[in-house]
Coordinates of C-alpha atoms in Angstrom, one line a residue:
Chain C
X1 CA 124.2 119.8 79.7
X2 CA 121.5 121.3 77.7
X3 CA 118.7 123.8 78.2
X4 CA 118.5 126.6 80.8
X5 CA 114.6 126.2 80.7
X6 CA 115.3 122.9 82.6
X7 CA 116.4 124.5 85.8
X8 CA 113.7 127.1 85.6
X9 CA 110.9 124.6 85.6
X10 CA 112.7 122.2 88.0
X11 CA 110.6 120.6 90.6
X12 CA 113.6 118.8 92.2
X13 CA 117.1 120.1 92.0
X14 CA 120.1 118.0 92.9
X15 CA 123.2 119.9 93.9
X16 CA 126.6 118.3 94.5
X17 CA 125.1 115.1 95.8
X18 CA 127.5 112.4 97.1
X19 CA 126.5 109.2 98.9
X20 CA 128.2 106.5 100.8
X21 CA 127.6 103.1 102.3
X22 CA 130.0 103.0 105.3
X23 CA 133.3 104.0 103.8
X24 CA 132.4 103.0 100.3
X25 CA 131.4 106.0 98.2
X26 CA 128.7 105.2 95.6
X27 CA 127.7 108.6 94.2
X28 CA 130.2 111.4 93.3
X29 CA 129.0 114.9 93.1
X30 CA 125.8 114.6 91.2
X31 CA 124.0 117.7 89.7
X32 CA 120.7 117.4 88.0
X33 CA 117.2 118.8 87.7
X34 CA 113.9 116.9 87.7
X35 CA 111.3 118.8 85.7
X36 CA 107.6 118.8 86.6
X37 CA 105.2 116.8 84.3
X38 CA 108.1 115.2 82.6
X39 CA 109.5 111.7 82.9
X40 CA 113.2 111.5 83.8
X41 CA 114.8 108.1 83.1
X42 CA 117.9 107.0 84.9
X43 CA 120.0 104.5 83.0
X44 CA 123.2 102.7 83.6
X45 CA 124.8 99.3 84.4
X46 CA 124.1 97.4 87.6
X47 CA 125.7 98.8 90.7
X48 CA 126.4 102.2 89.1
X49 CA 124.4 104.1 91.8
X50 CA 121.1 104.6 90.0
X51 CA 118.9 103.3 92.8
X52 CA 121.0 105.0 95.5
X53 CA 120.5 108.2 93.5
X54 CA 116.7 108.1 93.6
X55 CA 116.7 106.9 97.1
X56 CA 118.5 110.2 98.1
X57 CA 115.6 112.1 96.6
X58 CA 113.1 111.0 99.2
X59 CA 115.5 110.4 102.1
X60 CA 115.1 106.6 101.8
X61 CA 118.9 106.2 101.5
X62 CA 119.4 107.1 105.2
X63 CA 117.1 104.2 106.4
X64 CA 119.9 101.8 105.5
X65 CA 122.3 101.3 108.5
X66 CA 125.7 103.0 107.7
X67 CA 124.4 105.0 104.8
X68 CA 125.1 108.8 104.6
X69 CA 125.1 111.5 102.0
X70 CA 126.4 115.0 101.3
X71 CA 125.0 117.8 99.2
X72 CA 121.6 119.4 98.6
X73 CA 118.3 118.2 97.2
X74 CA 115.8 121.0 96.7
X75 CA 112.1 120.3 96.3
X76 CA 110.6 123.6 95.1
X77 CA 113.7 125.5 96.4
X78 CA 113.5 123.9 99.9
X79 CA 116.4 121.8 101.0
X80 CA 114.9 118.4 102.0
X81 CA 118.0 117.7 104.0
X82 CA 117.8 120.8 106.2
X83 CA 117.8 119.8 109.8
X84 CA 114.3 121.3 110.4
X85 CA 112.8 119.1 107.8
X86 CA 111.1 115.9 108.9
X87 CA 112.0 113.0 106.5
X88 CA 108.5 111.5 107.0
X89 CA 106.9 114.6 105.5
X90 CA 109.3 114.5 102.6
X91 CA 108.4 110.9 101.9
X92 CA 104.8 111.9 101.7
X93 CA 105.5 114.5 99.1
X94 CA 107.8 112.3 97.1
X95 CA 106.3 108.9 96.6
X96 CA 108.2 105.7 95.6
X97 CA 107.5 102.5 93.8
X98 CA 110.0 99.7 94.2
X99 CA 111.6 97.1 92.0
X100 CA 109.8 94.1 93.5
X101 CA 106.1 94.6 94.1
X102 CA 105.7 94.8 97.8
X103 CA 102.1 95.0 98.8
X104 CA 101.4 94.5 102.5
X105 CA 100.7 90.8 102.9
X106 CA 98.4 91.1 106.0
X107 CA 96.2 93.8 104.2
X108 CA 93.4 93.5 101.7
X109 CA 93.6 95.3 98.4
X110 CA 91.5 98.2 99.8
X111 CA 93.6 98.5 102.9
X112 CA 96.8 98.4 100.8
X113 CA 95.6 101.4 98.8
X114 CA 94.8 103.5 101.9
X115 CA 97.7 102.2 104.1
X116 CA 99.6 105.5 103.7
X117 CA 96.6 107.5 104.9
X118 CA 96.1 105.1 107.8
X119 CA 99.7 105.3 108.8
X120 CA 99.4 109.0 109.1
X121 CA 96.0 109.1 110.8
X122 CA 94.5 111.0 107.9
X123 CA 92.1 108.2 107.0
X124 CA 89.4 109.5 109.4
X125 CA 89.1 112.8 107.7
X126 CA 88.4 111.6 104.1
X127 CA 86.2 109.4 102.1
X128 CA 88.3 106.2 101.7
X129 CA 86.0 104.6 99.2
X130 CA 86.4 107.5 96.9
X131 CA 90.2 107.5 97.2
X132 CA 90.4 103.8 96.6
X133 CA 88.4 104.0 93.5
X134 CA 90.3 107.1 92.2
X135 CA 93.7 105.6 92.8
X136 CA 92.9 102.2 91.4
X137 CA 91.4 103.8 88.3
X138 CA 94.6 105.9 88.0
X139 CA 96.7 102.8 88.3
X140 CA 94.5 101.0 85.7
X141 CA 93.5 98.3 88.2
X142 CA 90.0 99.3 89.2
X143 CA 88.1 97.2 86.6
X144 CA 90.0 94.0 87.6
X145 CA 89.7 94.3 91.3
X146 CA 86.5 96.3 92.1
X147 CA 84.6 93.2 93.1
X148 CA 87.3 91.8 95.4
X149 CA 88.6 94.8 97.3
X150 CA 88.4 92.8 100.6
X151 CA 90.7 90.0 99.3
X152 CA 94.4 90.1 100.1
X153 CA 96.6 92.1 97.9
X154 CA 99.2 89.3 97.7
X155 CA 96.7 87.2 95.7
X156 CA 97.1 89.4 92.6
X157 CA 99.5 88.7 89.8
X158 CA 102.9 90.4 89.7
X159 CA 101.9 93.1 87.4
X160 CA 98.6 93.7 89.3
X161 CA 100.6 93.9 92.6
X162 CA 102.9 96.5 91.0
X163 CA 99.9 98.6 89.9
X164 CA 98.5 98.2 93.4
X165 CA 101.8 99.6 94.8
X166 CA 101.4 102.5 92.4
X167 CA 97.9 103.1 93.5
X168 CA 99.1 103.0 97.2
X169 CA 101.8 105.6 96.4
X170 CA 99.3 107.8 94.6
X171 CA 96.8 107.7 97.5
X172 CA 99.0 110.0 99.7
X173 CA 99.0 112.5 96.8
X174 CA 102.7 113.0 96.3
X175 CA 104.1 115.7 94.1
X176 CA 106.9 113.6 92.7
X177 CA 106.9 109.9 91.8
X178 CA 110.1 107.8 92.1
X179 CA 110.1 104.4 90.4
X180 CA 113.0 102.0 91.0
X181 CA 112.9 99.5 88.0
X182 CA 109.2 99.1 88.4
X183 CA 108.9 96.7 85.5
X184 CA 112.0 94.5 86.0
X185 CA 110.0 91.7 87.7
X186 CA 107.2 91.9 85.1
X187 CA 106.4 90.3 81.8
X188 CA 106.1 92.3 78.6
X189 CA 102.3 92.7 78.7
X190 CA 102.4 94.0 82.3
X191 CA 105.3 96.2 81.4
X192 CA 103.3 97.7 78.6
X193 CA 100.5 98.6 81.0
X194 CA 102.8 100.2 83.5
X195 CA 104.3 102.2 80.6
X196 CA 100.8 103.4 79.5
X197 CA 100.2 104.2 83.1
X198 CA 103.4 106.4 83.4
X199 CA 102.3 108.2 80.3
X200 CA 99.0 109.1 82.0
X201 CA 100.6 109.9 85.4
X202 CA 103.1 112.4 83.9
X203 CA 100.3 114.8 83.2
X204 CA 100.1 115.4 87.0
X205 CA 103.5 114.5 88.4
X206 CA 107.1 114.8 88.0
X207 CA 108.4 111.2 87.5
X208 CA 111.8 109.7 87.9
X209 CA 112.2 106.2 86.7
X210 CA 115.3 103.9 87.0
X211 CA 115.3 101.4 84.2
X212 CA 117.7 98.7 82.8
X213 CA 115.8 98.8 79.6
X214 CA 117.0 101.4 77.1
X215 CA 114.0 101.0 74.8
X216 CA 111.9 101.7 77.7
X217 CA 113.9 104.8 78.6
X218 CA 113.6 106.1 75.0
X219 CA 109.9 105.3 74.8
X220 CA 108.6 107.0 78.0
X221 CA 111.0 109.7 79.0
X222 CA 111.7 113.3 78.1
X223 CA 115.0 113.5 80.1
X224 CA 117.6 110.8 80.5
X225 CA 120.5 110.6 82.9
X226 CA 123.3 108.1 82.4
X227 CA 125.1 106.9 85.4
X228 CA 128.5 105.0 85.5
X229 CA 130.4 104.0 88.5
X230 CA 128.7 106.5 90.7
X231 CA 129.1 109.4 88.3
X232 CA 126.4 111.2 86.3
X233 CA 128.1 111.0 82.9
X234 CA 125.4 112.7 80.9
X235 CA 122.0 114.3 81.6
X236 CA 119.8 115.8 79.0
X237 CA 116.9 115.4 76.7
X238 CA 116.2 111.8 75.9
X239 CA 116.1 112.3 72.1
X240 CA 119.4 113.9 72.2
X241 CA 121.1 111.3 74.4
X242 CA 119.9 108.5 72.3
X243 CA 120.8 110.0 68.9
X244 CA 123.8 112.2 69.5
X245 CA 125.3 111.4 72.9
X246 CA 127.9 113.9 74.0
X247 CA 130.1 111.4 75.8
X248 CA 131.9 108.3 74.3
X249 CA 130.9 106.2 77.4
X250 CA 127.2 107.0 76.9
X251 CA 127.4 106.1 73.3
X252 CA 129.1 102.8 74.2
X253 CA 126.5 101.9 76.7
X254 CA 123.4 102.7 74.7
X255 CA 124.7 101.0 71.7
X256 CA 125.3 97.9 73.8
X257 CA 129.0 97.7 73.8
X258 CA 129.1 97.2 77.7
X259 CA 126.7 96.9 80.6
Chain D
X1 CA 133.7 52.4 84.2
X2 CA 130.1 51.4 84.2
X3 CA 130.6 49.0 87.0
X4 CA 132.2 51.6 89.1
X5 CA 129.4 54.0 88.5
X6 CA 126.9 51.3 89.3
X7 CA 128.6 50.5 92.5
X8 CA 128.7 54.2 93.5
X9 CA 125.1 54.7 92.8
X10 CA 124.4 51.4 94.8
X11 CA 126.4 52.7 97.7
X12 CA 124.5 56.1 97.6
X13 CA 121.2 54.3 97.7
X14 CA 122.2 52.3 100.6
X15 CA 123.4 55.3 102.4
X16 CA 120.1 57.1 101.7
X17 CA 118.2 54.1 102.9
X18 CA 120.2 53.9 106.1
X19 CA 119.7 57.6 106.9
X20 CA 116.0 57.2 106.3
X21 CA 115.9 54.3 108.7
X22 CA 117.9 56.2 111.3
X23 CA 115.4 59.1 111.1
X24 CA 112.5 56.7 111.3
X25 CA 113.8 54.9 114.4
X26 CA 114.5 58.2 116.1
X27 CA 110.9 59.3 115.6
X28 CA 109.6 55.9 116.7
X29 CA 111.7 56.0 119.9
X30 CA 110.6 59.6 120.9
X31 CA 106.9 59.0 119.9
X32 CA 107.0 55.7 121.6
X33 CA 108.2 57.0 124.8
X34 CA 105.5 59.6 124.7
X35 CA 102.8 57.0 123.9
X36 CA 104.0 54.7 126.8
X37 CA 103.8 57.7 129.2
X38 CA 100.4 58.8 128.1
X39 CA 98.9 55.3 128.1
X40 CA 100.4 54.7 131.6
X41 CA 98.9 57.9 132.9
X42 CA 95.6 57.3 131.2
X43 CA 95.3 53.7 132.7
X44 CA 96.2 54.9 136.1
X45 CA 94.3 58.2 136.2
X46 CA 91.2 57.8 134.0
X47 CA 89.3 56.1 136.7
X48 CA 89.7 59.0 139.0
X49 CA 88.7 61.7 136.4
X50 CA 85.3 62.9 137.3
X51 CA 83.4 66.1 137.8
X52 CA 83.8 65.9 141.5
X53 CA 87.5 65.4 141.0
X54 CA 87.6 68.8 139.3
X55 CA 85.3 70.5 141.7
X56 CA 86.6 69.2 145.1
X57 CA 89.3 70.6 147.2
X58 CA 92.2 68.3 148.3
X59 CA 91.5 65.8 151.0
X60 CA 93.2 63.4 153.3
X61 CA 91.2 60.7 151.6
X62 CA 92.2 59.9 148.0
X63 CA 88.6 59.1 147.0
X64 CA 87.5 62.6 148.1
X65 CA 90.5 64.5 146.8
X66 CA 90.1 67.1 144.1
X67 CA 92.0 69.7 142.2
X68 CA 89.7 72.7 142.4
X69 CA 92.1 74.9 144.3
X70 CA 95.0 73.8 142.0
X71 CA 93.0 74.6 138.9
X72 CA 92.0 78.0 140.1
X73 CA 95.6 78.6 141.3
X74 CA 97.0 77.7 137.9
X75 CA 94.4 79.9 136.1
X76 CA 95.2 82.8 138.4
X77 CA 98.9 82.3 138.0
X78 CA 98.8 81.9 134.2
X79 CA 96.7 84.9 133.7
X80 CA 99.1 87.1 135.8
X81 CA 102.1 85.5 134.2
X82 CA 100.8 86.3 130.8
X83 CA 99.9 89.8 131.9
X84 CA 103.5 90.4 133.0
X85 CA 105.5 88.5 130.3
X86 CA 103.6 89.2 127.1
X87 CA 103.8 93.0 127.0
X88 CA 107.3 93.2 128.6
X89 CA 108.7 90.3 126.4
X90 CA 107.3 91.7 123.1
X91 CA 108.3 95.3 123.8
X92 CA 111.8 94.1 124.6
X93 CA 112.0 92.2 121.4
X94 CA 110.7 95.3 119.4
X95 CA 113.3 97.4 121.1
X96 CA 116.1 95.0 120.4
X97 CA 115.2 94.4 116.8
X98 CA 114.0 97.8 115.7
X99 CA 115.8 100.4 117.8
X100 CA 119.3 99.2 119.0
X101 CA 121.0 98.4 115.6
X102 CA 124.1 96.5 115.7
X103 CA 126.1 98.0 118.6
X104 CA 128.3 95.8 120.7
X105 CA 126.1 96.4 123.7
X106 CA 123.0 95.3 121.8
X107 CA 124.8 92.1 120.7
X108 CA 125.9 91.4 124.3
X109 CA 122.4 91.9 125.6
X110 CA 120.9 89.6 122.9
X111 CA 123.4 86.8 123.6
X112 CA 122.7 87.1 127.3
X113 CA 118.9 86.9 126.8
X114 CA 119.4 83.7 124.8
X115 CA 121.6 82.4 127.7
X116 CA 118.9 83.3 130.3
X117 CA 116.5 80.9 128.4
X118 CA 118.9 78.0 129.4
X119 CA 119.1 78.9 133.2
X120 CA 117.6 76.1 135.4
X121 CA 114.3 77.0 136.7
X122 CA 115.3 76.4 140.3
X123 CA 117.6 79.5 140.0
X124 CA 114.6 81.6 139.2
X125 CA 113.0 80.1 142.3
X126 CA 115.8 81.5 144.4
X127 CA 115.5 84.9 142.7
X128 CA 111.7 84.9 143.3
X129 CA 112.2 83.9 146.9
X130 CA 114.8 86.6 147.6
X131 CA 113.1 89.4 145.6
X132 CA 109.4 88.9 145.4
X133 CA 108.7 86.9 148.6
X134 CA 111.2 88.5 150.9
X135 CA 112.4 91.9 149.6
X136 CA 109.1 93.1 148.2
X137 CA 107.1 91.2 150.8
X138 CA 104.6 89.7 148.4
X139 CA 105.0 86.6 150.6
X140 CA 103.9 83.2 149.2
X141 CA 101.3 84.8 147.0
X142 CA 100.0 84.2 143.5
X143 CA 101.7 87.4 142.6
X144 CA 105.1 86.1 143.7
X145 CA 104.6 82.9 141.8
X146 CA 103.5 84.7 138.6
X147 CA 106.3 87.2 138.6
X148 CA 108.8 84.4 139.1
X149 CA 107.4 82.4 136.2
X150 CA 107.1 85.5 134.1
X151 CA 110.8 86.1 134.5
X152 CA 111.5 82.4 133.8
X153 CA 109.6 82.4 130.5
X154 CA 110.4 85.9 129.4
X155 CA 113.5 84.9 127.4
X156 CA 111.4 82.4 125.5
X157 CA 108.9 85.2 124.5
X158 CA 111.7 87.7 123.7
X159 CA 113.8 85.3 121.5
X160 CA 110.8 83.9 119.6
X161 CA 109.3 87.4 119.0
X162 CA 112.8 88.6 117.9
X163 CA 112.9 85.8 115.4
X164 CA 109.4 86.6 114.2
X165 CA 110.2 90.3 113.8
X166 CA 113.6 89.7 112.1
X167 CA 112.0 87.7 109.2
X168 CA 109.7 90.6 108.2
X169 CA 111.1 91.5 104.9
X170 CA 113.0 94.8 104.6
X171 CA 110.9 95.5 101.5
X172 CA 107.8 95.8 103.6
X173 CA 109.4 98.3 106.0
X174 CA 110.7 100.3 103.0
X175 CA 107.2 100.3 101.6
X176 CA 105.9 101.8 104.9
X177 CA 108.7 104.4 105.1
X178 CA 108.2 105.4 101.6
X179 CA 104.5 106.1 102.2
X180 CA 105.5 108.5 105.0
X181 CA 105.2 106.1 107.9
X182 CA 107.2 106.8 111.1
X183 CA 109.2 104.1 112.7
X184 CA 106.5 103.5 115.3
X185 CA 103.7 103.5 112.6
X186 CA 105.8 101.0 110.6
X187 CA 106.2 98.7 113.6
X188 CA 102.6 99.0 114.6
X189 CA 100.9 98.7 111.2
X190 CA 103.4 96.5 109.2
X191 CA 106.0 94.7 111.3
X192 CA 103.7 93.5 114.2
X193 CA 100.9 92.3 112.0
X194 CA 103.3 90.3 109.8
X195 CA 105.2 88.8 112.8
X196 CA 102.0 88.1 114.7
X197 CA 101.8 84.3 114.1
X198 CA 105.4 83.8 115.2
X199 CA 104.9 85.9 118.3
X200 CA 101.7 84.0 119.3
X201 CA 103.6 80.7 118.9
X202 CA 106.4 81.9 121.2
X203 CA 104.0 83.2 123.8
X204 CA 102.0 79.9 123.8
X205 CA 105.2 77.9 124.1
X206 CA 106.3 80.1 127.0
X207 CA 103.1 79.7 128.8
X208 CA 103.0 76.0 128.2
X209 CA 106.4 75.8 129.8
X210 CA 105.3 78.0 132.7
X211 CA 102.2 76.0 133.5
X212 CA 104.1 72.8 134.1
X213 CA 106.9 74.4 136.2
X214 CA 107.1 73.0 139.8
X215 CA 110.6 73.7 141.1
X216 CA 110.5 77.5 141.3
X217 CA 107.1 77.5 142.9
X218 CA 108.3 75.1 145.6
X219 CA 111.2 77.5 146.1
X220 CA 108.9 80.4 146.8
X221 CA 106.8 78.3 149.1
X222 CA 103.6 77.7 147.2
X223 CA 101.6 75.5 149.5
X224 CA 100.4 72.1 148.6
X225 CA 97.4 71.8 150.9
X226 CA 95.0 74.6 150.1
X227 CA 91.4 74.1 150.6
X228 CA 90.3 77.5 149.2
X229 CA 90.3 79.3 145.9
X230 CA 92.6 82.3 145.6
X231 CA 90.7 85.6 146.1
X232 CA 93.3 87.9 144.7
X233 CA 96.9 88.4 143.7
X234 CA 98.1 88.4 147.3
X235 CA 96.3 85.2 148.2
X236 CA 98.2 82.0 149.0
X237 CA 97.8 79.4 146.3
X238 CA 98.6 76.0 145.0
X239 CA 98.9 74.9 141.4
X240 CA 98.5 71.8 139.3
X241 CA 102.1 70.6 139.2
X242 CA 102.5 71.3 142.9
X243 CA 99.4 69.4 143.7
X244 CA 100.7 66.4 141.6
X245 CA 104.1 66.6 143.2
X246 CA 102.4 66.5 146.6
X247 CA 100.4 63.4 145.9
X248 CA 103.0 61.3 144.1
X249 CA 105.3 60.4 147.1
X250 CA 102.4 59.3 149.3
X251 CA 102.2 55.7 150.2
X252 CA 98.5 55.2 149.5
X253 CA 97.9 53.8 146.0
X254 CA 94.8 56.0 145.7
X255 CA 96.9 59.2 145.7
X256 CA 98.9 57.8 142.8
X257 CA 95.7 57.5 140.9
X258 CA 94.6 61.1 141.5
X259 CA 98.0 62.3 140.7
X260 CA 97.8 60.6 137.3
X261 CA 94.4 62.2 136.8
X262 CA 95.9 65.5 137.7
X263 CA 98.6 65.0 135.1
X264 CA 95.9 64.2 132.5
X265 CA 94.1 67.5 133.3
X266 CA 97.5 69.4 133.0
X267 CA 98.2 67.7 129.7
X268 CA 94.7 68.5 128.6
X269 CA 95.2 72.2 129.3
X270 CA 98.6 72.2 127.5
X271 CA 97.2 70.5 124.4
X272 CA 94.2 73.0 124.4
X273 CA 96.7 76.0 124.5
X274 CA 98.8 74.5 121.7
X275 CA 95.7 73.9 119.7
X276 CA 94.7 77.5 120.0
X277 CA 98.1 78.6 119.0
X278 CA 98.0 76.5 115.8
X279 CA 94.5 77.9 115.0
X280 CA 95.7 81.4 115.4
X281 CA 98.9 80.7 113.3
X282 CA 96.9 79.0 110.4
X283 CA 94.4 81.9 110.3
X284 CA 97.0 84.5 109.9
X285 CA 99.4 82.7 107.7
X286 CA 96.8 82.1 105.0
X287 CA 97.2 85.7 103.9

């Protein structure tokens, strides 16, 4: 693994992380660092533990019945799995965007954006209109929806729904943004827009993105981690992983020999 | 070869046709029976339907007999039944679906609640008589009747609410958790609004069942000749199905007519309730 500066500027440090579903172990002793204001791409074939890995970073893994983990995840040197830490507060600081756009079907566009604030009862203390406008602008959706904020969020196109979900995640002002294959359900044009968006967002956030698309990983990320069968085979700077991978398996995967 | 294929496709078409006809006759039989029943009631009872029928108390004379006390009794009883069974039923469903997980005990409880939905209503009548009327000394009051009916229809509310809650996609719960929602906030803001149409349907079905129940009310001793409107939960009462039950076996033809008129009123109320349920459902499902 390359670069001592990586750990120095790490926003999130993952130390000896293993994870299970019931008796089935899906992650084996993962060590990695997520750097602030960088995009970290997670690649690997289906079922290799990519999603489980990022779901361990905001304590979503444990919401699945039978799921458990071992190891440490440090957010700014604080272990998020310490018993005194409330998982709810961690999920506020580490936002997440899912593979399939999942706006709340019973809520309008406006209500979707502020759903996180309403959930926590913060909505009364702040100017919601301002927040909705800011987050929708950040998510590059404002111009398309500003005249129909009261309409249901489910009426938008798939790409718009995904940007609405990103706006919703941004509204709670997280410090880290996790994205689990955010473009896999979208067409190329919508994918392009999300990628542009990620480029803007990384100025302010540490971003971790799971992707099946290797071109996408090489386009948008500074760091790349390659997972295979629950192991982190290789983790380092994207340019190096894609040009001179240190491991034969990484090379085989990115040149399309399997997966 | 060709002939064989042709023959097969012909046989398939005939089978499809037969199945279609079987389904059609099934629906004709069931709707036909309903139509005969409704027409019969309408012919017999329509003549007795009038404002004075609705606003008079029962009488020894069919021409003077009315259902005022029965209507008020039914309204009282349905309001109290709803008050008891809706919050308890929905809370139980939430608890079973959201908090218990897949333990053996939970599975055992779930199966038994479904079984309770199939217990004959007369059994609930016994329970009501023993517990509410005697043990708790609520006597033959509206309260005893409502509590008994609430117990009777509670499984319907629980099971249909459980089903409505279960179909809320996991992705929506995850979205809420990922935004920093607690379990309760997720239930309150995401799960319940999404399952609301299904829950309302279950509640209305349950209340429609309760409104027509006669046997348990007879068991707990609801009276059939009441010439006053209930003035509180502890008042004695009668209800529409009991009033009808009281009129039907009488020898005078006039009472058969007013019984039919009572049935029409009862059906009217049930249709009205179901109508409200579908309006609510359509409103919320449009999202």
